[in-house]
Amino acid sequence: MENLKKDGIIPSLAVIIVGDDPASKIYVKNKKLACEYCGIKSLEYALPAETSQEELLALIDKLNNDNSVSGILCQLPLPKGLDEEAVINAISPKKDVDAFHPVNVGKIMVGNFDFLPCTPAGVMELIALSGIEVKGKKCAVIGRSNIVGKPMSMLLLHQHGTVTICHSKTADLKAEVSQADIVVAAVGVPELITGDMIKEGAVVIDVGMNRLPDGKLTGDVEYESCVVRASAITPVPGGVGPMTIAMLMKNTVKAALLNKTK
Ligand code: NAD
């Protein structure tokens, strides 16, 4: 950060939130706190749920053209009536710190990218920092969403993993998961992955963040039954979630360098 300052570059992150979804509000608050912690300028645009598509796109256009803004993020999901795909496409690929824009998705596919999507990048960072090698390993990614499952699979493939992508129509989930050395669960179903499904010594990474009726946060992995069989496992909360935010900060600094924001 000090080096950037010397060059007159000031990283800043514009976060747009539309409506008052409680989970989104918490995510935005945590992103703001992380910016403060890292010395990144954070700009919050809290818009009412009744905001029109035109108003939202006009704000994005303004931020795209503002030289003091490094990165732009629009918190999803958007309220009904707003077109998420149009919003994703409207953010300049050079300021797209979530890496959701099709240009950035394509760049990830060919392995020559500016930004990586924060959650899969956080998982890869956890794997690397834990000294776990992906090369030659069997990897099972459960979930095929555009924001987690698909890019996650691609990043494991870039690291020479042999990747199986499982989803809601997978015929025998247990048969697929039980062969994997590395299991990444990104489903949104509380405790779907149980100890009897995983191979002894597997690395188990839980991306899931599910709010139970009693308010408790739980992952997609049944921690108690998996921890006794896994060689490494991430908890929820406190595993992938904080890494996602750390990667967002990294992308914002990258965007500041890319856009030379002042
Ligand atoms: P999504 O709903 O877009 O996708 C879920 C995927 O799971 C789908 O591809 C679907 O085919 C698959 N699926 C559903 N039921 C299944 C089943 N029974 N068996 C196998 N596959 C099944 O969800 P998402 O946005 O990818 O998020 C997944 C989870 O990760 C959610 O709990 C979400 O809250 C969490 N998440 C966490 C972070 C983080 O920072 N930790 C970030 C993003 C998402």
PDB file of C-alpha atoms and ligand atoms in Angstrom:
ATOM      1  CA  MET A   1       0.000   0.000   0.000  1.00  0.00           C
ATOM      2  CA  GLU A   2       2.853   2.379   0.855  1.00  0.00           C
ATOM      3  CA  ASN A   3       4.400   1.812  -2.589  1.00  0.00           C
ATOM      4  CA  LEU A   4       1.104   2.648  -4.255  1.00  0.00           C
ATOM      5  CA  LYS A   5       0.823   5.845  -2.258  1.00  0.00           C
ATOM      6  CA  LYS A   6       4.345   6.821  -3.344  1.00  0.00           C
ATOM      7  CA  ASP A   7       3.167   6.494  -6.945  1.00  0.00           C
ATOM      8  CA  GLY A   8       0.070   8.554  -6.162  1.00  0.00           C
ATOM      9  CA  ILE A   9      -2.265   5.569  -6.646  1.00  0.00           C
ATOM     10  CA  ILE A  10      -5.201   5.406  -4.237  1.00  0.00           C
ATOM     11  CA  PRO A  11      -7.178   2.115  -4.243  1.00  0.00           C
ATOM     12  CA  SER A  12     -10.904   2.612  -3.822  1.00  0.00           C
ATOM     13  CA  LEU A  13     -13.852   0.243  -3.906  1.00  0.00           C
ATOM     14  CA  ALA A  14     -17.393   1.304  -4.825  1.00  0.00           C
ATOM     15  CA  VAL A  15     -19.987  -1.084  -3.404  1.00  0.00           C
ATOM     16  CA  ILE A  16     -23.558  -0.832  -4.646  1.00  0.00           C
ATOM     17  CA  ILE A  17     -26.328  -2.386  -2.580  1.00  0.00           C
ATOM     18  CA  VAL A  18     -29.949  -2.279  -3.715  1.00  0.00           C
ATOM     19  CA  GLY A  19     -32.784  -2.971  -1.257  1.00  0.00           C
ATOM     20  CA  ASP A  20     -32.470  -4.214   2.287  1.00  0.00           C
ATOM     21  CA  ASP A  21     -31.674  -7.928   2.197  1.00  0.00           C
ATOM     22  CA  PRO A  22     -30.235  -8.577   5.701  1.00  0.00           C
ATOM     23  CA  ALA A  23     -27.527 -11.018   4.536  1.00  0.00           C
ATOM     24  CA  SER A  24     -26.382  -8.599   1.812  1.00  0.00           C
ATOM     25  CA  LYS A  25     -26.178  -5.803   4.377  1.00  0.00           C
ATOM     26  CA  ILE A  26     -23.867  -7.921   6.565  1.00  0.00           C
ATOM     27  CA  TYR A  27     -21.640  -8.807   3.577  1.00  0.00           C
ATOM     28  CA  VAL A  28     -21.391  -5.138   2.561  1.00  0.00           C
ATOM     29  CA  LYS A  29     -20.575  -4.094   6.137  1.00  0.00           C
ATOM     30  CA  ASN A  30     -17.786  -6.698   6.333  1.00  0.00           C
ATOM     31  CA  LYS A  31     -16.346  -5.553   3.005  1.00  0.00           C
ATOM     32  CA  LYS A  32     -16.338  -1.961   4.244  1.00  0.00           C
ATOM     33  CA  LEU A  33     -14.545  -2.960   7.473  1.00  0.00           C
ATOM     34  CA  ALA A  34     -11.942  -4.876   5.463  1.00  0.00           C
ATOM     35  CA  CYS A  35     -11.331  -1.811   3.278  1.00  0.00           C
ATOM     36  CA  GLU A  36     -10.812   0.323   6.376  1.00  0.00           C
ATOM     37  CA  TYR A  37      -8.403  -2.280   7.782  1.00  0.00           C
ATOM     38  CA  CYS A  38      -6.351  -2.367   4.555  1.00  0.00           C
ATOM     39  CA  GLY A  39      -6.352   1.369   3.924  1.00  0.00           C
ATOM     40  CA  ILE A  40      -8.610   1.110   0.869  1.00  0.00           C
ATOM     41  CA  LYS A  41     -11.099   3.931   0.334  1.00  0.00           C
ATOM     42  CA  SER A  42     -14.617   2.505   0.391  1.00  0.00           C
ATOM     43  CA  LEU A  43     -17.636   4.155  -1.209  1.00  0.00           C
ATOM     44  CA  GLU A  44     -21.071   2.772  -0.437  1.00  0.00           C
ATOM     45  CA  TYR A  45     -24.086   3.370  -2.665  1.00  0.00           C
ATOM     46  CA  ALA A  46     -27.163   2.118  -0.820  1.00  0.00           C
ATOM     47  CA  LEU A  47     -30.127   2.357  -3.180  1.00  0.00           C
ATOM     48  CA  PRO A  48     -33.801   1.684  -2.372  1.00  0.00           C
ATOM     49  CA  ALA A  49     -35.436  -1.556  -3.585  1.00  0.00           C
ATOM     50  CA  GLU A  50     -37.592   0.501  -5.977  1.00  0.00           C
ATOM     51  CA  THR A  51     -34.511   1.661  -7.934  1.00  0.00           C
ATOM     52  CA  SER A  52     -35.078   1.257 -11.676  1.00  0.00           C
ATOM     53  CA  GLN A  53     -32.774  -0.605 -14.025  1.00  0.00           C
ATOM     54  CA  GLU A  54     -31.961   2.701 -15.766  1.00  0.00           C
ATOM     55  CA  GLU A  55     -30.993   4.409 -12.506  1.00  0.00           C
ATOM     56  CA  LEU A  56     -28.758   1.502 -11.526  1.00  0.00           C
ATOM     57  CA  LEU A  57     -27.061   1.376 -14.929  1.00  0.00           C
ATOM     58  CA  ALA A  58     -26.592   5.166 -14.858  1.00  0.00           C
ATOM     59  CA  LEU A  59     -24.768   4.879 -11.502  1.00  0.00           C
ATOM     60  CA  ILE A  60     -22.521   2.104 -12.847  1.00  0.00           C
ATOM     61  CA  ASP A  61     -21.762   4.213 -15.924  1.00  0.00           C
ATOM     62  CA  LYS A  62     -20.816   7.154 -13.686  1.00  0.00           C
ATOM     63  CA  LEU A  63     -18.503   4.936 -11.578  1.00  0.00           C
ATOM     64  CA  ASN A  64     -16.966   3.347 -14.701  1.00  0.00           C
ATOM     65  CA  ASN A  65     -15.951   6.834 -15.837  1.00  0.00           C
ATOM     66  CA  ASP A  66     -14.783   8.113 -12.470  1.00  0.00           C
ATOM     67  CA  ASN A  67     -10.969   8.080 -12.370  1.00  0.00           C
ATOM     68  CA  SER A  68     -10.955   7.986  -8.583  1.00  0.00           C
ATOM     69  CA  VAL A  69     -12.811   4.625  -8.472  1.00  0.00           C
ATOM     70  CA  SER A  70     -10.639   1.487  -8.806  1.00  0.00           C
ATOM     71  CA  GLY A  71     -13.166  -1.309  -8.376  1.00  0.00           C
ATOM     72  CA  ILE A  72     -16.939  -1.631  -8.592  1.00  0.00           C
ATOM     73  CA  LEU A  73     -19.059  -4.324  -6.991  1.00  0.00           C
ATOM     74  CA  CYS A  74     -22.819  -4.687  -7.056  1.00  0.00           C
ATOM     75  CA  GLN A  75     -23.990  -6.911  -4.209  1.00  0.00           C
ATOM     76  CA  LEU A  76     -26.141  -9.792  -5.467  1.00  0.00           C
ATOM     77  CA  PRO A  77     -28.894 -10.904  -5.400  1.00  0.00           C
ATOM     78  CA  LEU A  78     -30.737  -7.846  -6.700  1.00  0.00           C
ATOM     79  CA  PRO A  79     -34.399  -7.214  -5.860  1.00  0.00           C
ATOM     80  CA  LYS A  80     -36.962  -8.686  -8.263  1.00  0.00           C
ATOM     81  CA  GLY A  81     -37.380  -6.692 -11.472  1.00  0.00           C
ATOM     82  CA  LEU A  82     -33.713  -5.813 -11.834  1.00  0.00           C
ATOM     83  CA  ASP A  83     -31.698  -7.644 -14.473  1.00  0.00           C
ATOM     84  CA  GLU A  84     -28.554  -9.079 -12.828  1.00  0.00           C
ATOM     85  CA  GLU A  85     -26.955 -10.105 -16.090  1.00  0.00           C
ATOM     86  CA  ALA A  86     -27.302  -6.580 -17.527  1.00  0.00           C
ATOM     87  CA  VAL A  87     -25.758  -5.171 -14.339  1.00  0.00           C
ATOM     88  CA  ILE A  88     -22.811  -7.584 -14.476  1.00  0.00           C
ATOM     89  CA  ASN A  89     -22.275  -6.732 -18.147  1.00  0.00           C
ATOM     90  CA  ALA A  90     -22.402  -2.990 -17.440  1.00  0.00           C
ATOM     91  CA  ILE A  91     -19.450  -2.935 -15.018  1.00  0.00           C
ATOM     92  CA  SER A  92     -16.208  -2.139 -16.827  1.00  0.00           C
ATOM     93  CA  PRO A  93     -14.129  -5.363 -17.020  1.00  0.00           C
ATOM     94  CA  LYS A  94     -11.169  -3.324 -15.738  1.00  0.00           C
ATOM     95  CA  LYS A  95     -13.087  -2.422 -12.566  1.00  0.00           C
ATOM     96  CA  ASP A  96     -14.869  -5.771 -12.187  1.00  0.00           C
ATOM     97  CA  VAL A  97     -13.333  -6.876  -8.857  1.00  0.00           C
ATOM     98  CA  ASP A  98     -15.843  -9.756  -8.561  1.00  0.00           C
ATOM     99  CA  ALA A  99     -14.673 -11.085 -11.972  1.00  0.00           C
ATOM    100  CA  PHE A 100     -18.244 -11.817 -13.049  1.00  0.00           C
ATOM    101  CA  HIS A 101     -18.130  -9.945 -16.394  1.00  0.00           C
ATOM    102  CA  PRO A 102     -18.079 -12.331 -19.401  1.00  0.00           C
ATOM    103  CA  VAL A 103     -14.788 -10.786 -20.561  1.00  0.00           C
ATOM    104  CA  ASN A 104     -13.161 -11.718 -17.259  1.00  0.00           C
ATOM    105  CA  VAL A 105     -14.834 -15.142 -17.202  1.00  0.00           C
ATOM    106  CA  GLY A 106     -13.390 -15.811 -20.677  1.00  0.00           C
ATOM    107  CA  LYS A 107      -9.947 -14.637 -19.566  1.00  0.00           C
ATOM    108  CA  ILE A 108     -10.049 -17.065 -16.644  1.00  0.00           C
ATOM    109  CA  MET A 109     -10.997 -19.881 -19.001  1.00  0.00           C
ATOM    110  CA  VAL A 110      -7.897 -19.266 -21.155  1.00  0.00           C
ATOM    111  CA  GLY A 111      -5.708 -18.753 -18.083  1.00  0.00           C
ATOM    112  CA  ASN A 112      -4.689 -15.145 -18.803  1.00  0.00           C
ATOM    113  CA  PHE A 113      -6.650 -13.033 -16.355  1.00  0.00           C
ATOM    114  CA  ASP A 114      -6.593  -9.726 -14.496  1.00  0.00           C
ATOM    115  CA  PHE A 115      -9.003 -10.773 -11.750  1.00  0.00           C
ATOM    116  CA  LEU A 116     -10.083 -14.076 -10.252  1.00  0.00           C
ATOM    117  CA  PRO A 117     -13.509 -14.460  -8.630  1.00  0.00           C
ATOM    118  CA  CYS A 118     -13.004 -13.903  -4.908  1.00  0.00           C
ATOM    119  CA  THR A 119     -14.406 -17.122  -3.424  1.00  0.00           C
ATOM    120  CA  PRO A 120     -12.647 -19.633  -5.723  1.00  0.00           C
ATOM    121  CA  ALA A 121      -9.457 -17.543  -5.477  1.00  0.00           C
ATOM    122  CA  GLY A 122      -9.749 -17.674  -1.671  1.00  0.00           C
ATOM    123  CA  VAL A 123     -10.078 -21.457  -1.786  1.00  0.00           C
ATOM    124  CA  MET A 124      -6.972 -21.748  -3.983  1.00  0.00           C
ATOM    125  CA  GLU A 125      -5.070 -19.481  -1.601  1.00  0.00           C
ATOM    126  CA  LEU A 126      -6.090 -21.679   1.365  1.00  0.00           C
ATOM    127  CA  ILE A 127      -4.939 -24.787  -0.506  1.00  0.00           C
ATOM    128  CA  ALA A 128      -1.600 -23.189  -1.427  1.00  0.00           C
ATOM    129  CA  LEU A 129      -0.957 -21.751   2.052  1.00  0.00           C
ATOM    130  CA  SER A 130      -1.660 -25.178   3.561  1.00  0.00           C
ATOM    131  CA  GLY A 131       1.032 -26.717   1.362  1.00  0.00           C
ATOM    132  CA  ILE A 132      -1.481 -28.960  -0.424  1.00  0.00           C
ATOM    133  CA  GLU A 133      -0.557 -29.900  -3.971  1.00  0.00           C
ATOM    134  CA  VAL A 134      -3.393 -30.071  -6.513  1.00  0.00           C
ATOM    135  CA  LYS A 135      -1.321 -31.497  -9.363  1.00  0.00           C
ATOM    136  CA  GLY A 136      -2.459 -35.021 -10.213  1.00  0.00           C
ATOM    137  CA  LYS A 137      -5.131 -35.061  -7.495  1.00  0.00           C
ATOM    138  CA  LYS A 138      -8.740 -36.051  -8.006  1.00  0.00           C
ATOM    139  CA  CYS A 139     -10.934 -33.054  -7.186  1.00  0.00           C
ATOM    140  CA  ALA A 140     -14.708 -33.035  -6.748  1.00  0.00           C
ATOM    141  CA  VAL A 141     -16.432 -29.663  -6.910  1.00  0.00           C
ATOM    142  CA  ILE A 142     -20.044 -29.850  -5.800  1.00  0.00           C
ATOM    143  CA  GLY A 143     -22.027 -27.003  -7.356  1.00  0.00           C
ATOM    144  CA  ARG A 144     -21.823 -25.494 -10.838  1.00  0.00           C
ATOM    145  CA  SER A 145     -22.804 -21.853 -10.309  1.00  0.00           C
ATOM    146  CA  ASN A 146     -21.170 -19.131 -12.374  1.00  0.00           C
ATOM    147  CA  ILE A 147     -19.809 -17.426  -9.269  1.00  0.00           C
ATOM    148  CA  VAL A 148     -18.372 -20.405  -7.391  1.00  0.00           C
ATOM    149  CA  GLY A 149     -18.618 -23.930  -8.845  1.00  0.00           C
ATOM    150  CA  LYS A 150     -17.631 -23.321 -12.464  1.00  0.00           C
ATOM    151  CA  PRO A 151     -14.672 -20.971 -11.849  1.00  0.00           C
ATOM    152  CA  MET A 152     -13.572 -23.147  -8.902  1.00  0.00           C
ATOM    153  CA  SER A 153     -13.335 -26.141 -11.245  1.00  0.00           C
ATOM    154  CA  MET A 154     -11.351 -24.121 -13.762  1.00  0.00           C
ATOM    155  CA  LEU A 155      -8.828 -22.944 -11.143  1.00  0.00           C
ATOM    156  CA  LEU A 156      -8.272 -26.509  -9.924  1.00  0.00           C
ATOM    157  CA  LEU A 157      -7.822 -27.568 -13.546  1.00  0.00           C
ATOM    158  CA  HIS A 158      -5.240 -24.779 -14.057  1.00  0.00           C
ATOM    159  CA  GLN A 159      -3.336 -26.325 -11.126  1.00  0.00           C
ATOM    160  CA  HIS A 160      -3.424 -29.720 -12.923  1.00  0.00           C
ATOM    161  CA  GLY A 161      -6.145 -31.347 -10.839  1.00  0.00           C
ATOM    162  CA  THR A 162      -8.425 -33.961 -12.398  1.00  0.00           C
ATOM    163  CA  VAL A 163     -11.748 -32.306 -11.784  1.00  0.00           C
ATOM    164  CA  THR A 164     -15.258 -33.729 -11.533  1.00  0.00           C
ATOM    165  CA  ILE A 165     -18.091 -31.199 -11.321  1.00  0.00           C
ATOM    166  CA  CYS A 166     -21.129 -32.467  -9.420  1.00  0.00           C
ATOM    167  CA  HIS A 167     -24.514 -30.772  -9.373  1.00  0.00           C
ATOM    168  CA  SER A 168     -28.176 -31.266  -8.571  1.00  0.00           C
ATOM    169  CA  LYS A 169     -28.613 -33.760 -11.426  1.00  0.00           C
ATOM    170  CA  THR A 170     -25.536 -35.865 -10.578  1.00  0.00           C
ATOM    171  CA  ALA A 171     -26.761 -39.468 -10.432  1.00  0.00           C
ATOM    172  CA  ASP A 172     -24.649 -40.713  -7.502  1.00  0.00           C
ATOM    173  CA  LEU A 173     -23.055 -37.899  -5.521  1.00  0.00           C
ATOM    174  CA  LYS A 174     -21.501 -40.200  -2.929  1.00  0.00           C
ATOM    175  CA  ALA A 175     -19.786 -42.298  -5.616  1.00  0.00           C
ATOM    176  CA  GLU A 176     -18.196 -39.166  -7.126  1.00  0.00           C
ATOM    177  CA  VAL A 177     -17.217 -37.484  -3.846  1.00  0.00           C
ATOM    178  CA  SER A 178     -15.762 -40.648  -2.294  1.00  0.00           C
ATOM    179  CA  GLN A 179     -13.105 -40.857  -5.008  1.00  0.00           C
ATOM    180  CA  ALA A 180     -11.838 -37.318  -4.497  1.00  0.00           C
ATOM    181  CA  ASP A 181      -8.606 -36.260  -2.784  1.00  0.00           C
ATOM    182  CA  ILE A 182      -9.895 -32.676  -2.660  1.00  0.00           C
ATOM    183  CA  VAL A 183     -13.586 -31.932  -2.107  1.00  0.00           C
ATOM    184  CA  VAL A 184     -14.996 -28.425  -2.523  1.00  0.00           C
ATOM    185  CA  ALA A 185     -18.640 -28.053  -1.514  1.00  0.00           C
ATOM    186  CA  ALA A 186     -20.466 -24.996  -2.910  1.00  0.00           C
ATOM    187  CA  VAL A 187     -24.075 -26.057  -2.855  1.00  0.00           C
ATOM    188  CA  GLY A 188     -26.195 -24.143  -0.370  1.00  0.00           C
ATOM    189  CA  VAL A 189     -27.610 -27.293   1.290  1.00  0.00           C
ATOM    190  CA  PRO A 190     -26.769 -27.528   5.017  1.00  0.00           C
ATOM    191  CA  GLU A 191     -24.465 -30.456   5.864  1.00  0.00           C
ATOM    192  CA  LEU A 192     -25.053 -32.276   2.558  1.00  0.00           C
ATOM    193  CA  ILE A 193     -21.549 -33.781   2.621  1.00  0.00           C
ATOM    194  CA  THR A 194     -21.170 -36.284   5.445  1.00  0.00           C
ATOM    195  CA  GLY A 195     -18.179 -38.237   6.734  1.00  0.00           C
ATOM    196  CA  ASP A 196     -19.265 -41.493   5.084  1.00  0.00           C
ATOM    197  CA  MET A 197     -19.103 -39.791   1.664  1.00  0.00           C
ATOM    198  CA  ILE A 198     -15.475 -38.730   1.785  1.00  0.00           C
ATOM    199  CA  LYS A 199     -12.270 -40.667   1.281  1.00  0.00           C
ATOM    200  CA  GLU A 200     -10.005 -41.148   4.330  1.00  0.00           C
ATOM    201  CA  GLY A 201      -7.431 -38.316   4.254  1.00  0.00           C
ATOM    202  CA  ALA A 202      -9.340 -36.100   1.820  1.00  0.00           C
ATOM    203  CA  VAL A 203      -9.009 -32.314   1.918  1.00  0.00           C
ATOM    204  CA  VAL A 204     -12.488 -30.880   2.513  1.00  0.00           C
ATOM    205  CA  ILE A 205     -13.288 -27.256   1.743  1.00  0.00           C
ATOM    206  CA  ASP A 206     -16.686 -25.904   2.711  1.00  0.00           C
ATOM    207  CA  VAL A 207     -17.846 -22.864   0.753  1.00  0.00           C
ATOM    208  CA  GLY A 208     -21.463 -23.124   1.929  1.00  0.00           C
ATOM    209  CA  MET A 209     -22.995 -20.421   4.093  1.00  0.00           C
ATOM    210  CA  ASN A 210     -26.463 -21.456   5.155  1.00  0.00           C
ATOM    211  CA  ARG A 211     -28.530 -19.637   7.742  1.00  0.00           C
ATOM    212  CA  LEU A 212     -30.611 -22.112   9.747  1.00  0.00           C
ATOM    213  CA  PRO A 213     -34.061 -21.184  11.163  1.00  0.00           C
ATOM    214  CA  ASP A 214     -32.459 -20.712  14.624  1.00  0.00           C
ATOM    215  CA  GLY A 215     -30.106 -18.112  13.106  1.00  0.00           C
ATOM    216  CA  LYS A 216     -27.021 -20.378  13.253  1.00  0.00           C
ATOM    217  CA  LEU A 217     -24.658 -20.280  10.278  1.00  0.00           C
ATOM    218  CA  THR A 218     -23.716 -23.663   8.865  1.00  0.00           C
ATOM    219  CA  GLY A 219     -21.848 -24.957   5.857  1.00  0.00           C
ATOM    220  CA  ASP A 220     -22.529 -27.607   3.220  1.00  0.00           C
ATOM    221  CA  VAL A 221     -20.305 -30.084   5.085  1.00  0.00           C
ATOM    222  CA  GLU A 222     -21.183 -31.957   8.267  1.00  0.00           C
ATOM    223  CA  TYR A 223     -18.049 -30.896  10.127  1.00  0.00           C
ATOM    224  CA  GLU A 224     -18.159 -33.408  13.014  1.00  0.00           C
ATOM    225  CA  SER A 225     -18.349 -36.522  10.807  1.00  0.00           C
ATOM    226  CA  CYS A 226     -15.840 -35.202   8.216  1.00  0.00           C
ATOM    227  CA  VAL A 227     -13.174 -33.793  10.550  1.00  0.00           C
ATOM    228  CA  VAL A 228     -12.290 -37.280  11.818  1.00  0.00           C
ATOM    229  CA  ARG A 229     -11.647 -38.588   8.281  1.00  0.00           C
ATOM    230  CA  ALA A 230     -10.222 -35.521   6.523  1.00  0.00           C
ATOM    231  CA  SER A 231      -6.532 -34.596   6.448  1.00  0.00           C
ATOM    232  CA  ALA A 232      -7.561 -30.934   6.337  1.00  0.00           C
ATOM    233  CA  ILE A 233     -10.944 -29.223   6.588  1.00  0.00           C
ATOM    234  CA  THR A 234     -12.284 -25.662   6.702  1.00  0.00           C
ATOM    235  CA  PRO A 235     -14.844 -24.583   9.309  1.00  0.00           C
ATOM    236  CA  VAL A 236     -17.955 -22.461   8.793  1.00  0.00           C
ATOM    237  CA  PRO A 237     -17.873 -19.708   9.830  1.00  0.00           C
ATOM    238  CA  GLY A 238     -14.222 -18.708   9.680  1.00  0.00           C
ATOM    239  CA  GLY A 239     -12.928 -20.727   6.704  1.00  0.00           C
ATOM    240  CA  VAL A 240     -13.599 -19.635   3.140  1.00  0.00           C
ATOM    241  CA  GLY A 241     -15.671 -16.547   4.055  1.00  0.00           C
ATOM    242  CA  PRO A 242     -12.783 -14.382   5.349  1.00  0.00           C
ATOM    243  CA  MET A 243     -10.617 -15.535   2.415  1.00  0.00           C
ATOM    244  CA  THR A 244     -13.268 -14.275  -0.010  1.00  0.00           C
ATOM    245  CA  ILE A 245     -13.035 -10.798   1.494  1.00  0.00           C
ATOM    246  CA  ALA A 246      -9.231 -10.911   1.487  1.00  0.00           C
ATOM    247  CA  MET A 247      -9.290 -11.718  -2.239  1.00  0.00           C
ATOM    248  CA  LEU A 248     -11.652  -8.802  -2.835  1.00  0.00           C
ATOM    249  CA  MET A 249      -9.088  -6.493  -1.245  1.00  0.00           C
ATOM    250  CA  LYS A 250      -6.386  -8.023  -3.455  1.00  0.00           C
ATOM    251  CA  ASN A 251      -8.521  -7.476  -6.567  1.00  0.00           C
ATOM    252  CA  THR A 252      -9.178  -3.867  -5.569  1.00  0.00           C
ATOM    253  CA  VAL A 253      -5.459  -3.161  -5.301  1.00  0.00           C
ATOM    254  CA  LYS A 254      -4.976  -4.850  -8.690  1.00  0.00           C
ATOM    255  CA  ALA A 255      -7.751  -2.696 -10.139  1.00  0.00           C
ATOM    256  CA  ALA A 256      -6.091   0.426  -8.720  1.00  0.00           C
ATOM    257  CA  LEU A 257      -2.874  -0.504 -10.527  1.00  0.00           C
ATOM    258  CA  LEU A 258      -4.765  -1.340 -13.721  1.00  0.00           C
ATOM    259  CA  ASN A 259      -6.758   1.904 -13.701  1.00  0.00           C
ATOM    260  CA  LYS A 260      -4.098   4.030 -11.940  1.00  0.00           C
ATOM    261  CA  THR A 261      -6.773   5.608  -9.769  1.00  0.00           C
ATOM    262  CA  LYS A 262      -5.979   8.887  -8.092  1.00  0.00           C
TER     263      LYS A 262
HETATM  264  P1  NAD B   1     -26.179 -21.599  -6.340  1.00  0.00           P
HETATM  265  O1  NAD B   1     -27.519 -21.825  -5.723  1.00  0.00           O
HETATM  266  O2  NAD B   1     -26.027 -20.615  -7.428  1.00  0.00           O
HETATM  267  O3  NAD B   1     -25.628 -23.007  -6.876  1.00  0.00           O
HETATM  268  C1  NAD B   1     -25.759 -24.174  -6.137  1.00  0.00           C
HETATM  269  C2  NAD B   1     -25.246 -25.345  -6.935  1.00  0.00           C
HETATM  270  O4  NAD B   1     -25.401 -26.522  -6.164  1.00  0.00           O
HETATM  271  C3  NAD B   1     -26.005 -25.568  -8.237  1.00  0.00           C
HETATM  272  O5  NAD B   1     -25.072 -25.646  -9.282  1.00  0.00           O
HETATM  273  C4  NAD B   1     -26.732 -26.894  -8.049  1.00  0.00           C
HETATM  274  O6  NAD B   1     -26.706 -27.697  -9.223  1.00  0.00           O
HETATM  275  C5  NAD B   1     -25.937 -27.555  -6.952  1.00  0.00           C
HETATM  276  N1  NAD B   1     -26.782 -28.393  -6.099  1.00  0.00           N
HETATM  277  C6  NAD B   1     -27.938 -28.074  -5.487  1.00  0.00           C
HETATM  278  N2  NAD B   1     -28.422 -29.116  -4.789  1.00  0.00           N
HETATM  279  C7  NAD B   1     -27.550 -30.124  -4.951  1.00  0.00           C
HETATM  280  C8  NAD B   1     -27.477 -31.460  -4.481  1.00  0.00           C
HETATM  281  N3  NAD B   1     -28.419 -31.960  -3.684  1.00  0.00           N
HETATM  282  N4  NAD B   1     -26.432 -32.211  -4.855  1.00  0.00           N
HETATM  283  C9  NAD B   1     -25.453 -31.725  -5.646  1.00  0.00           C
HETATM  284  N5  NAD B   1     -25.456 -30.457  -6.112  1.00  0.00           N
HETATM  285  C10 NAD B   1     -26.486 -29.673  -5.778  1.00  0.00           C
HETATM  286  O7  NAD B   1     -25.210 -21.287  -5.119  1.00  0.00           O
HETATM  287  P2  NAD B   1     -23.776 -20.527  -5.062  1.00  0.00           P
HETATM  288  O8  NAD B   1     -23.978 -19.075  -5.268  1.00  0.00           O
HETATM  289  O9  NAD B   1     -22.781 -21.257  -5.891  1.00  0.00           O
HETATM  290  O10 NAD B   1     -23.430 -20.739  -3.517  1.00  0.00           O
HETATM  291  C11 NAD B   1     -23.269 -22.024  -2.959  1.00  0.00           C
HETATM  292  C12 NAD B   1     -23.073 -21.895  -1.463  1.00  0.00           C
HETATM  293  O11 NAD B   1     -21.889 -21.158  -1.222  1.00  0.00           O
HETATM  294  C13 NAD B   1     -24.180 -21.141  -0.737  1.00  0.00           C
HETATM  295  O12 NAD B   1     -24.349 -21.687   0.554  1.00  0.00           O
HETATM  296  C14 NAD B   1     -23.641 -19.725  -0.633  1.00  0.00           C
HETATM  297  O13 NAD B   1     -24.189 -19.004   0.444  1.00  0.00           O
HETATM  298  C15 NAD B   1     -22.189 -20.016  -0.420  1.00  0.00           C
HETATM  299  N6  NAD B   1     -21.261 -18.946  -0.813  1.00  0.00           N
HETATM  300  C16 NAD B   1     -20.281 -18.657   0.070  1.00  0.00           C
HETATM  301  C17 NAD B   1     -19.354 -17.700  -0.247  1.00  0.00           C
HETATM  302  C18 NAD B   1     -18.252 -17.415   0.735  1.00  0.00           C
HETATM  303  O14 NAD B   1     -17.617 -16.391   0.656  1.00  0.00           O
HETATM  304  N7  NAD B   1     -17.983 -18.345   1.648  1.00  0.00           N
HETATM  305  C19 NAD B   1     -19.438 -16.996  -1.458  1.00  0.00           C
HETATM  306  C20 NAD B   1     -20.437 -17.345  -2.362  1.00  0.00           C
HETATM  307  C21 NAD B   1     -21.349 -18.335  -2.020  1.00  0.00           C
END
